[in-house]
Coordinates of C-alpha atoms in Angstrom, one line a residue:
Chain A
M243 CA -13.4 -7.4 21.2
L244 CA -10.3 -8.4 19.4
S245 CA -7.9 -10.6 21.5
K246 CA -4.3 -9.6 22.2
D247 CA -3.2 -12.4 19.9
E248 CA -5.3 -11.1 17.1
V249 CA -3.8 -7.6 17.5
K250 CA -0.3 -9.1 17.5
H251 CA -1.2 -11.1 14.4
I252 CA -2.4 -8.0 12.6
A253 CA 0.7 -6.1 13.6
A254 CA 2.9 -8.9 12.3
L255 CA 1.1 -8.9 9.0
A256 CA 1.4 -5.1 8.8
R257 CA 5.1 -5.2 9.8
V258 CA 4.5 -2.8 12.7
G259 CA 6.3 -3.5 15.9
L260 CA 4.2 -2.9 19.0
S261 CA 4.9 -2.5 22.7
E262 CA 2.8 -4.2 25.4
V263 CA 1.1 -0.8 26.1
D264 CA 0.3 -0.3 22.4
I265 CA -1.2 -3.8 22.1
E266 CA -3.7 -3.0 24.8
K267 CA -4.5 0.4 23.4
F268 CA -5.0 -0.9 19.9
Q269 CA -7.1 -3.8 21.2
K270 CA -9.6 -1.2 22.5
D271 CA -9.3 1.3 19.6
L272 CA -9.6 -1.2 16.8
S273 CA -12.5 -3.0 18.5
G274 CA -14.4 0.3 18.9
I275 CA -14.0 1.2 15.2
L276 CA -15.0 -2.3 14.1
D277 CA -18.1 -2.1 16.2
F278 CA -18.9 1.3 14.6
V279 CA -18.6 0.0 11.1
E280 CA -20.9 -3.0 11.9
Q281 CA -23.9 -0.8 10.9
L282 CA -22.9 -1.5 7.2
K283 CA -24.4 -5.0 7.8
E284 CA -27.9 -3.4 7.9
V285 CA -27.6 -2.5 4.2
D286 CA -29.1 -4.9 1.7
V287 CA -26.3 -5.1 -0.9
D288 CA -27.6 -8.1 -2.8
G289 CA -26.9 -7.7 -6.5
V290 CA -25.1 -4.4 -6.0
E291 CA -22.0 -3.9 -8.2
P292 CA -19.2 -2.6 -5.9
A293 CA -17.7 0.8 -6.7
A294 CA -14.5 0.7 -8.7
H295 CA -13.4 4.0 -10.1
I296 CA -15.7 6.6 -8.6
T297 CA -16.0 9.2 -11.4
G298 CA -16.4 6.4 -13.9
L299 CA -13.1 6.8 -15.7
T300 CA -12.1 3.7 -17.7
N301 CA -8.7 2.4 -18.4
R302 CA -6.3 5.0 -19.8
T303 CA -3.3 3.6 -21.6
R304 CA -0.1 5.2 -22.9
E305 CA 2.9 4.1 -24.7
D306 CA 5.3 2.0 -22.5
R307 CA 8.3 4.2 -23.0
A308 CA 11.1 4.8 -20.5
E309 CA 11.8 8.4 -19.6
N310 CA 15.0 9.8 -18.1
F311 CA 14.5 11.2 -14.6
E312 CA 16.6 14.3 -14.3
N313 CA 17.4 14.1 -10.6
K314 CA 18.8 10.6 -9.9
E315 CA 21.3 12.1 -7.5
G316 CA 18.3 13.3 -5.4
I317 CA 17.0 9.8 -5.1
V318 CA 20.3 8.2 -4.3
K319 CA 20.9 10.7 -1.5
L320 CA 17.7 9.5 0.2
F321 CA 18.9 5.9 0.5
P322 CA 19.3 5.0 4.2
E323 CA 22.4 3.0 3.2
E324 CA 24.2 3.5 -0.1
K325 CA 27.0 1.6 -1.8
D326 CA 28.4 2.6 -5.2
G327 CA 25.2 4.3 -6.2
Y328 CA 23.1 1.4 -5.1
D329 CA 20.6 1.1 -2.3
K330 CA 22.0 -1.4 0.3
V331 CA 19.3 -3.5 1.8
K332 CA 19.3 -5.9 4.7
S333 CA 20.2 -9.5 4.2
V334 CA 17.2 -11.3 2.7
L335 CA 18.6 -14.8 3.2
Chain B
M49 CA -7.8 39.6 -2.9
I50 CA -5.5 38.1 -5.6
R51 CA -7.0 40.4 -8.2
E52 CA -6.3 43.5 -6.1
L53 CA -2.7 42.4 -5.4
H54 CA -2.3 41.7 -9.1
E55 CA -3.5 45.2 -9.9
K56 CA -1.0 46.7 -7.4
L57 CA 1.8 44.7 -8.9
I58 CA 1.1 45.7 -12.5
N59 CA 0.5 49.4 -11.4
K60 CA 3.8 49.2 -9.6
E61 CA 2.3 50.2 -6.3
T62 CA 4.2 47.3 -4.8
T63 CA 6.6 44.6 -6.0
S64 CA 6.4 40.8 -5.5
V65 CA 9.6 41.0 -3.5
K66 CA 8.1 43.6 -1.2
L67 CA 4.9 41.6 -0.9
T68 CA 6.7 38.4 -0.2
E69 CA 8.9 40.1 2.5
E70 CA 5.7 41.4 4.1
Y71 CA 4.3 37.9 4.4
F72 CA 7.5 36.6 5.8
A73 CA 7.4 39.4 8.4
T74 CA 3.8 38.4 9.4
I75 CA 5.0 34.8 9.7
E76 CA 7.9 35.8 11.9
K77 CA 5.5 37.7 14.1
K78 CA 2.6 35.3 14.4
D79 CA 3.8 31.8 13.6
K80 CA 5.6 31.2 17.0
D81 CA 2.1 31.0 18.4
I82 CA 0.1 29.5 15.5
F83 CA 2.7 27.1 14.1
A84 CA 1.2 26.9 10.7
Y85 CA 4.5 26.3 9.0
L86 CA 6.9 23.3 9.3
T87 CA 9.4 24.7 6.8
L88 CA 10.0 28.1 5.2
T89 CA 11.3 28.3 1.7
K90 CA 12.7 31.8 1.8
D91 CA 15.4 31.4 -0.9
L92 CA 13.0 29.8 -3.3
A93 CA 10.3 32.5 -2.6
M94 CA 12.6 35.5 -3.0
E95 CA 14.0 34.1 -6.2
Q96 CA 10.5 33.5 -7.6
A97 CA 9.4 37.0 -6.5
A98 CA 12.4 38.6 -8.1
R99 CA 11.8 36.9 -11.4
V100 CA 8.2 38.2 -11.5
D101 CA 9.4 41.7 -10.7
E102 CA 11.9 41.5 -13.5
K103 CA 9.1 40.6 -15.9
I104 CA 7.0 43.5 -14.7
K105 CA 10.0 45.8 -15.1
N106 CA 10.5 44.6 -18.6
G107 CA 6.9 45.4 -19.5
E108 CA 6.0 41.7 -19.9
E109 CA 2.4 40.6 -19.1
I110 CA 1.9 38.6 -16.0
N111 CA -1.0 36.3 -15.1
L112 CA -3.2 36.7 -12.0
L113 CA -1.4 34.3 -9.7
E114 CA 2.1 35.5 -10.7
G115 CA 4.1 37.0 -7.8
I116 CA 1.4 36.2 -5.2
P117 CA 2.7 34.4 -2.1
G118 CA 1.1 31.2 -0.8
A119 CA 1.9 28.0 1.0
V120 CA 1.8 24.3 0.3
K121 CA 0.7 21.5 2.6
D122 CA 3.6 19.3 3.6
V123 CA 2.2 16.2 2.0
L124 CA 3.0 17.6 -1.5
C125 CA 6.5 17.1 -2.7
T126 CA 8.5 20.2 -3.3
K127 CA 11.8 19.6 -5.1
G128 CA 14.9 20.1 -3.0
V129 CA 12.8 21.0 0.1
R130 CA 12.1 18.8 3.1
T131 CA 8.7 17.2 2.8
T132 CA 7.6 15.3 5.9
A133 CA 3.8 14.7 5.7
G134 CA 3.9 15.6 9.4
S135 CA 5.7 12.3 10.1
K136 CA 9.0 11.5 11.8
I137 CA 9.4 8.6 9.3
L138 CA 10.1 11.3 6.6
D139 CA 12.0 13.6 9.0
N140 CA 15.0 13.6 6.6
Y141 CA 13.2 13.4 3.3
I142 CA 14.2 15.9 0.7
A143 CA 11.7 15.6 -2.2
P144 CA 13.6 14.8 -5.4
Y145 CA 10.8 16.2 -7.6
D146 CA 7.8 18.5 -7.5
A147 CA 4.3 17.3 -7.2
T148 CA 2.4 18.2 -10.3
A149 CA 0.2 20.8 -8.5
V150 CA 3.4 22.4 -7.1
A151 CA 5.1 22.3 -10.5
K152 CA 2.0 24.0 -12.1
L153 CA 2.0 26.7 -9.4
K154 CA 5.7 27.4 -10.1
E155 CA 5.0 27.5 -13.8
A156 CA 2.2 30.0 -13.1
G157 CA 4.7 32.2 -11.3
A158 CA 3.1 31.8 -7.8
V159 CA 5.5 32.4 -4.9
I160 CA 5.9 29.6 -2.4
L161 CA 6.6 30.7 1.1
G162 CA 6.8 27.4 2.8
K163 CA 5.3 24.0 3.8
T164 CA 2.5 23.8 6.2
N165 CA 1.8 21.6 9.2
C166 CA -0.7 18.7 9.0
D167 CA -1.8 15.6 10.7
E168 CA 0.6 12.8 10.1
F169 CA 0.1 11.6 6.5
A170 CA -3.1 13.7 6.5
M171 CA -4.8 11.4 9.0
G172 CA -6.7 13.5 11.5
S173 CA -9.1 16.3 12.0
S174 CA -7.2 18.7 14.2
T175 CA -3.4 18.7 13.3
E176 CA -2.9 17.2 16.8
N177 CA -1.6 14.1 15.0
S178 CA 1.3 16.0 13.5
A179 CA 4.6 14.5 14.8
Y180 CA 5.9 18.1 15.0
G181 CA 3.2 19.4 17.3
P182 CA -0.3 20.9 16.7
T183 CA -1.1 24.1 14.8
K184 CA -3.4 26.5 16.8
N185 CA -6.5 28.2 15.5
P186 CA -5.7 31.9 14.8
H187 CA -9.1 32.9 16.2
D188 CA -8.5 31.2 19.5
L189 CA -5.2 29.7 20.3
S190 CA -6.7 27.2 22.8
R191 CA -8.6 25.6 19.9
V192 CA -7.6 23.4 17.0
P193 CA -7.5 24.8 13.4
G194 CA -9.1 21.5 12.2
G195 CA -7.3 19.0 10.0
S196 CA -5.7 17.5 8.4
S197 CA -4.7 20.6 6.4
G198 CA -4.8 22.8 9.6
G199 CA -1.5 24.5 8.8
S200 CA -2.7 25.7 5.4
A201 CA -6.1 26.9 6.8
A202 CA -4.4 28.7 9.7
A203 CA -1.8 30.3 7.5
V204 CA -4.5 31.9 5.2
A205 CA -6.7 32.9 8.2
A206 CA -3.8 34.6 10.0
G207 CA -2.6 36.5 6.9
E208 CA 0.6 34.3 6.7
A209 CA -0.3 33.4 3.1
V210 CA -2.6 34.6 0.4
W211 CA -3.5 31.1 -0.7
A212 CA -2.5 27.6 0.4
L213 CA -2.8 24.2 -1.1
G214 CA -4.4 21.5 1.0
T215 CA -5.5 17.9 0.4
D216 CA -8.9 16.5 1.2
T217 CA -9.5 12.8 1.7
G218 CA -12.4 12.9 4.2
G219 CA -12.8 16.6 4.8
S220 CA -9.3 17.8 5.4
I221 CA -9.7 21.0 3.5
R222 CA -13.4 21.9 4.2
Q223 CA -13.4 21.2 8.0
P224 CA -10.3 23.3 8.7
A225 CA -11.7 26.1 6.4
H226 CA -14.9 26.1 8.5
F227 CA -12.9 26.2 11.8
C228 CA -10.6 29.0 10.6
G229 CA -13.2 31.2 8.7
V230 CA -11.7 30.8 5.2
V231 CA -12.8 29.3 1.9
G232 CA -11.8 25.7 1.4
L233 CA -12.2 24.0 -2.0
K234 CA -12.1 20.2 -2.4
T235 CA -12.0 19.4 -6.1
T236 CA -13.6 16.6 -8.0
Y237 CA -11.6 13.4 -7.7
G238 CA -9.2 13.6 -10.7
R239 CA -9.6 17.3 -11.3
V240 CA -6.1 17.9 -9.9
S241 CA -3.2 15.4 -10.4
R242 CA -2.2 13.4 -7.4
S243 CA 1.3 12.9 -8.6
G244 CA 3.8 13.9 -5.9
L245 CA 1.1 13.8 -3.2
M246 CA 2.0 11.4 -0.4
A247 CA -0.7 8.9 -1.0
M248 CA -3.0 8.3 2.0
A249 CA -6.2 6.8 0.5
S250 CA -5.9 6.8 -3.2
S251 CA -9.5 6.5 -4.2
F252 CA -10.4 9.5 -2.1
D253 CA -7.4 11.8 -2.1
S254 CA -7.9 15.1 -3.8
V255 CA -5.8 18.3 -4.0
G256 CA -7.5 21.6 -3.4
T257 CA -7.0 25.0 -2.0
F258 CA -7.7 27.5 0.8
A259 CA -8.2 31.2 0.2
K260 CA -9.8 34.3 1.7
T261 CA -12.4 34.5 -1.2
V262 CA -14.1 32.1 -3.6
E263 CA -12.6 34.0 -6.5
D264 CA -9.1 33.4 -5.1
A265 CA -9.8 29.7 -4.7
A266 CA -11.0 29.6 -8.3
I267 CA -7.8 31.4 -9.6
V268 CA -5.6 28.8 -7.8
L269 CA -7.8 26.0 -9.1
S270 CA -7.3 27.2 -12.7
A271 CA -3.6 27.0 -12.2
I272 CA -3.4 23.5 -10.7
S273 CA -6.1 21.5 -12.5
G274 CA -5.8 19.4 -15.6
R275 CA -4.8 16.0 -17.0
D276 CA -1.4 14.8 -16.1
K277 CA 0.6 12.0 -17.6
Y278 CA 1.8 11.1 -14.2
D279 CA -1.7 10.4 -12.8
A280 CA -3.8 8.1 -14.9
T281 CA -6.9 9.1 -12.8
S282 CA -6.6 12.8 -13.7
G283 CA -9.3 14.3 -15.9
D284 CA -9.3 17.0 -18.6
S285 CA -10.0 20.6 -17.6
F286 CA -9.6 22.1 -21.1
D287 CA -7.8 25.2 -19.8
K288 CA -10.9 26.3 -17.9
R289 CA -10.5 29.6 -16.1
F290 CA -12.8 29.0 -13.2
E291 CA -12.7 32.6 -12.1
D292 CA -14.5 33.6 -15.3
Y293 CA -17.6 31.7 -14.2
L294 CA -18.3 33.9 -11.2
T295 CA -21.2 36.0 -12.4
G296 CA -22.9 36.6 -9.0
D297 CA -26.1 35.2 -10.4
V298 CA -27.9 32.1 -9.0
K299 CA -31.4 32.7 -10.5
D300 CA -31.1 29.6 -12.7
M301 CA -29.9 27.3 -9.9
K302 CA -31.6 24.5 -8.0
I303 CA -30.1 23.8 -4.7
G304 CA -30.9 20.6 -2.8
V305 CA -31.2 20.4 1.0
V306 CA -31.6 17.4 3.3
Q307 CA -33.9 18.4 6.1
E308 CA -32.6 15.8 8.5
Y309 CA -29.0 17.2 8.3
F310 CA -30.3 20.5 9.7
A311 CA -32.8 19.0 12.2
N312 CA -30.0 17.3 14.2
L313 CA -27.8 20.4 14.5
E314 CA -27.4 22.4 17.7
L315 CA -29.6 25.5 17.7
G316 CA -26.9 28.1 16.8
M317 CA -25.6 26.1 13.9
K318 CA -29.1 25.3 12.7
K319 CA -30.0 29.0 12.6
K320 CA -26.9 29.7 10.6
M321 CA -27.8 27.1 8.0
E322 CA -31.4 28.4 7.8
E323 CA -30.1 31.9 7.2
V324 CA -27.9 30.6 4.4
V325 CA -30.9 28.9 2.8
E326 CA -33.0 32.0 3.1
R327 CA -30.2 34.1 1.5
Y328 CA -30.1 31.8 -1.5
K329 CA -33.9 32.0 -1.8
K330 CA -33.7 35.8 -1.8
M331 CA -31.0 35.7 -4.5
G332 CA -33.4 33.8 -6.6
A333 CA -32.2 30.2 -6.4
E334 CA -34.7 27.4 -6.0
I335 CA -34.4 25.4 -2.9
I336 CA -35.5 21.8 -3.2
D337 CA -35.8 19.1 -0.5
I338 CA -34.0 16.0 -1.4
E339 CA -33.5 12.6 0.2
L340 CA -30.2 10.7 0.4
P341 CA -31.2 7.5 2.2
Y342 CA -27.8 5.8 2.0
A343 CA -25.7 8.8 2.8
K344 CA -25.8 8.0 6.5
Y345 CA -23.6 5.0 5.8
A346 CA -20.8 7.3 4.3
L347 CA -18.8 7.5 7.5
P348 CA -18.7 3.7 8.3
A349 CA -18.0 2.9 4.6
Y350 CA -15.2 5.4 4.7
Y351 CA -13.7 3.9 7.8
V352 CA -13.5 0.6 6.2
I353 CA -12.2 1.5 2.7
Q354 CA -9.9 4.3 3.7
P355 CA -7.8 2.2 6.3
C356 CA -7.6 -0.6 3.7
E357 CA -6.0 1.9 1.2
V358 CA -3.8 3.3 4.0
S359 CA -2.5 -0.1 4.9
S360 CA -1.4 -0.6 1.3
N361 CA -0.1 2.9 0.6
L362 CA 2.0 3.1 3.8
A363 CA 3.7 -0.2 3.2
R364 CA 6.3 1.8 1.3
F365 CA 7.6 3.5 4.5
D366 CA 9.8 0.7 5.6
G367 CA 13.3 2.2 6.1
I368 CA 14.6 0.6 2.9
K369 CA 14.4 3.2 0.1
Y370 CA 14.1 6.5 1.9
G371 CA 13.1 8.1 5.2
M372 CA 14.2 7.1 8.6
R373 CA 15.4 3.6 9.5
A374 CA 15.6 2.1 13.0
D375 CA 18.4 -0.3 13.3
D376 CA 18.4 -1.2 17.0
E377 CA 18.2 -4.9 17.2
N378 CA 18.4 -4.9 21.0
R379 CA 15.0 -3.2 21.2
S380 CA 13.3 -5.2 18.6
E381 CA 9.7 -6.5 19.3
L382 CA 10.4 -9.4 17.1
G383 CA 10.4 -11.8 20.0
K384 CA 6.9 -10.8 20.9
L385 CA 5.5 -11.2 17.4
G386 CA 7.8 -14.0 16.4
S387 CA 5.4 -16.8 17.1
L388 CA 2.7 -15.4 14.8
G389 CA 3.7 -16.4 11.3
L390 CA 7.0 -14.6 11.0
E391 CA 9.1 -17.7 11.7
G392 CA 11.7 -18.5 9.1
L393 CA 11.7 -15.0 7.6
P394 CA 15.1 -13.2 7.4
R395 CA 15.6 -11.8 10.9
T396 CA 17.6 -8.7 10.3
L397 CA 15.3 -7.5 7.5
L398 CA 12.2 -8.1 9.6
E399 CA 13.7 -6.3 12.6
A400 CA 14.4 -3.3 10.4
Y401 CA 10.8 -3.2 9.2
L402 CA 9.2 -3.7 12.6
D403 CA 11.4 -1.3 14.4
T404 CA 11.4 1.4 11.8
R405 CA 7.6 1.4 11.6
E406 CA 7.2 1.2 15.4
Y407 CA 9.5 4.1 16.2
F408 CA 8.8 6.5 13.4
L409 CA 5.1 6.1 12.7
G410 CA 2.6 7.7 15.0
S411 CA -0.5 6.2 16.7
E412 CA -3.0 7.2 14.0
P413 CA -1.2 5.8 11.0
K414 CA -0.5 2.6 13.0
R415 CA -4.2 2.4 14.0
R416 CA -5.3 2.8 10.4
I417 CA -2.7 0.5 8.9
M418 CA -3.7 -2.2 11.3
L419 CA -7.4 -1.7 10.8
G420 CA -6.9 -1.9 7.0
T421 CA -4.7 -5.0 7.3
Y422 CA -7.4 -6.7 9.4
A423 CA -10.2 -5.8 7.0
L424 CA -8.3 -7.0 4.0
S425 CA -7.0 -10.2 5.7
S426 CA -8.0 -13.6 4.6
G427 CA -11.6 -14.3 5.6
Y428 CA -12.6 -10.7 6.3
Y429 CA -12.4 -9.1 2.8
D430 CA -16.0 -9.8 1.8
A431 CA -17.5 -8.8 5.1
Y432 CA -15.7 -5.4 5.3
Y433 CA -14.0 -4.1 2.1
L434 CA -16.3 -5.6 -0.5
R435 CA -19.5 -4.7 1.4
A436 CA -18.2 -1.2 2.0
Q437 CA -17.5 -0.7 -1.7
K438 CA -21.1 -1.9 -2.5
V439 CA -22.5 0.6 0.0
R440 CA -20.3 3.2 -1.6
A441 CA -21.9 2.5 -5.0
L442 CA -25.4 2.9 -3.4
I443 CA -24.4 6.2 -1.9
K444 CA -23.2 7.4 -5.3
K445 CA -26.6 6.3 -6.8
D446 CA -28.4 8.5 -4.2
F447 CA -26.5 11.5 -5.5
E448 CA -26.9 10.6 -9.2
K449 CA -30.7 10.5 -8.6
A450 CA -30.6 13.8 -6.6
F451 CA -28.6 15.5 -9.3
K452 CA -31.4 14.9 -11.8
N453 CA -33.4 17.5 -9.9
V454 CA -30.8 19.8 -8.4
D455 CA -27.4 21.4 -9.4
M456 CA -25.8 21.0 -6.0
V457 CA -26.5 20.2 -2.4
L458 CA -26.2 22.6 0.5
M459 CA -25.1 21.1 3.8
P460 CA -23.3 22.0 7.0
T461 CA -19.5 21.6 6.8
A462 CA -19.2 20.4 10.4
P463 CA -21.6 20.1 13.3
T464 CA -19.8 22.6 15.6
P465 CA -17.2 25.4 15.5
A466 CA -13.5 24.6 16.4
F467 CA -13.1 22.4 19.4
K468 CA -10.4 22.7 22.1
L469 CA -6.9 21.2 21.8
G470 CA -7.0 17.9 23.5
E471 CA -10.8 17.6 23.6
K472 CA -11.0 14.6 21.2
T473 CA -7.5 13.1 21.3
D474 CA -8.4 10.2 23.6
D475 CA -11.2 8.8 21.5
P476 CA -10.4 8.2 17.8
L477 CA -14.0 7.6 17.0
E478 CA -15.1 10.9 18.5
M479 CA -12.5 12.6 16.3
Y480 CA -13.7 10.7 13.2
L481 CA -17.3 11.9 13.8
S482 CA -16.2 15.5 13.3
D483 CA -16.0 14.6 9.5
I484 CA -19.6 13.4 9.3
F485 CA -20.8 16.0 6.8
T486 CA -17.6 16.2 4.7
I487 CA -16.9 12.5 4.1
T488 CA -19.8 12.1 1.7
A489 CA -18.2 14.2 -1.0
N490 CA -15.1 12.0 -0.8
I491 CA -17.1 8.8 -0.9
I492 CA -18.7 9.8 -4.2
G493 CA -15.7 11.8 -5.5
A494 CA -17.6 15.0 -6.0
P495 CA -16.4 18.6 -5.6
A496 CA -17.4 20.5 -2.5
I497 CA -16.6 23.9 -0.9
S498 CA -16.8 25.4 2.5
V499 CA -17.7 29.0 2.6
P500 CA -17.6 31.2 5.7
C501 CA -21.1 32.3 7.0
G502 CA -20.3 34.3 10.1
T503 CA -19.5 33.4 13.6
L504 CA -21.1 31.5 16.5
E505 CA -20.5 32.6 20.1
T506 CA -18.9 29.7 22.0
D507 CA -17.6 30.1 25.6
G508 CA -17.7 33.9 25.2
K509 CA -15.7 33.9 21.9
D510 CA -17.0 34.5 18.4
L511 CA -15.8 31.5 16.4
P512 CA -16.1 31.3 12.6
V513 CA -18.3 28.7 10.9
G514 CA -19.0 27.9 7.3
F515 CA -21.5 26.0 5.1
Q516 CA -20.9 23.5 2.4
L517 CA -21.9 23.2 -1.2
L518 CA -21.5 19.8 -2.9
G519 CA -21.5 20.0 -6.7
K520 CA -21.8 17.6 -9.6
W521 CA -18.7 15.7 -10.8
F522 CA -16.4 18.0 -12.7
D523 CA -18.8 20.9 -12.3
E524 CA -16.7 23.1 -10.0
E525 CA -17.7 26.1 -12.1
N526 CA -21.4 26.1 -11.0
M527 CA -20.5 25.3 -7.4
L528 CA -18.0 28.1 -7.3
R529 CA -20.5 30.5 -8.9
A530 CA -23.1 29.8 -6.2
A531 CA -20.4 30.1 -3.5
D532 CA -19.2 33.4 -4.9
A533 CA -22.7 34.8 -5.2
Y534 CA -23.3 34.1 -1.5
E535 CA -20.1 35.8 -0.6
K536 CA -20.9 38.8 -2.8
S537 CA -24.4 39.1 -1.2
N538 CA -22.7 39.0 2.1
L539 CA -20.7 42.1 1.3
K540 CA -23.8 44.0 0.3
I541 CA -25.5 43.5 3.7

């Protein structure tokens, strides 16, 4: 079972605020799912190459050329806080 | 169904405008109870329909899907239209561009009626995780339509759309198709571009479609498939018209079955599956027993890898660039988490992150974000993520081996018909288990389809069920041919 502090630590890493009730609920839920996936430990994976791209596609490159996006206005409108066409963010200092 | 409507359009027995109005009338009548739609796009639809009618009037040729009304799951961006992914965090989000699948449908002249309800960010198996309320199963309003693409499945089942796009990350098209008695097609990973799809788990996500018939699903697939410069993982389709492969003949086909999948089913479901197998035998297909020893680990492997991808993909919903932002410093939980490695970080920014994600994300996304964050965190990566990716490789090998002897695998879609609303909401693991037969196709990236095969009486009601065919990578055509042949043989009986 995950401890409350572990749940809080995960929440902090994931930048998800949690109430006290949530912390207890997730303690139970997350532990249940982690117990369920324990069965993967039965599998002998020695020497197995992990899956990367599932249908086997390899790197696909293209020219690094900028394209004009025709609806800049549509993006700017979505900014939670806008100033002079820029997205205003919270102070990072 | 699409072909018949197409004939009516070109023979001028009806018009696309009339057809579209009829569908909106059905929505008006039924959707108060079913709640398949989150947003209706009436103006867009009527404009599209009028354009098709104009073409017909001018004697221009139209393609099969042109003027045929359908719906789009609300995880696919639709330019100028609210696109929420069933989440409050995108409550105010107006998509600035079209998802490639949507753009291709518009190009093909299909009419878009609206955006359908789904579990929040497609995480769920019942649509009960939608922040806007659950969709109901049209066959029994006390039951779920399945999920996460439950709105799309219910819309098609209730006659509120001819076709509907869905997405399938762990069964989100096939399981609701099975619950609602319609065809649900999950495409090969990469067959349809993921550009403009709100990313949930990027190595599993695939766009597909619901329809009343296999041919209709094939027609929609022809319109949306193909390589896209905005999705480097998309594959070539070489302008395949998937509806042209439906010959009704399966005599050359070898279909694999896994006996233990049938053995553990409840009696009614088991009988249904045996009937389907018998039918294929009668039609001349060869049924071959196969073994997939690692496939039983598909579900646990999925519930490691998928939350890891979720935790990374959903990091973008932080109230900075778009979507809702919570700015209530008084209610911040920072105090509680502050002693855990967040000291010294900019307080106002952190508070905006923590509060936004606490208030506007639902329980299921939070659960998966945290699970993934844990599994990827320092010291746990090898034990969870890396091991799961190795198991995933072993499961793929199982199928590579099986596909040397068979063309496709026949399986149940889900163990039971639709369950009741509220029946599984308290136990996330119980909910996850309803995807036990569908997740394998996502783990290996293969195409799969759920096809209706009658009803099962449950609590005095006849509830629809389906079966599933899982095909080889980029071999939708043979899988669709087998599915269509079953459907056609159904009509003969």
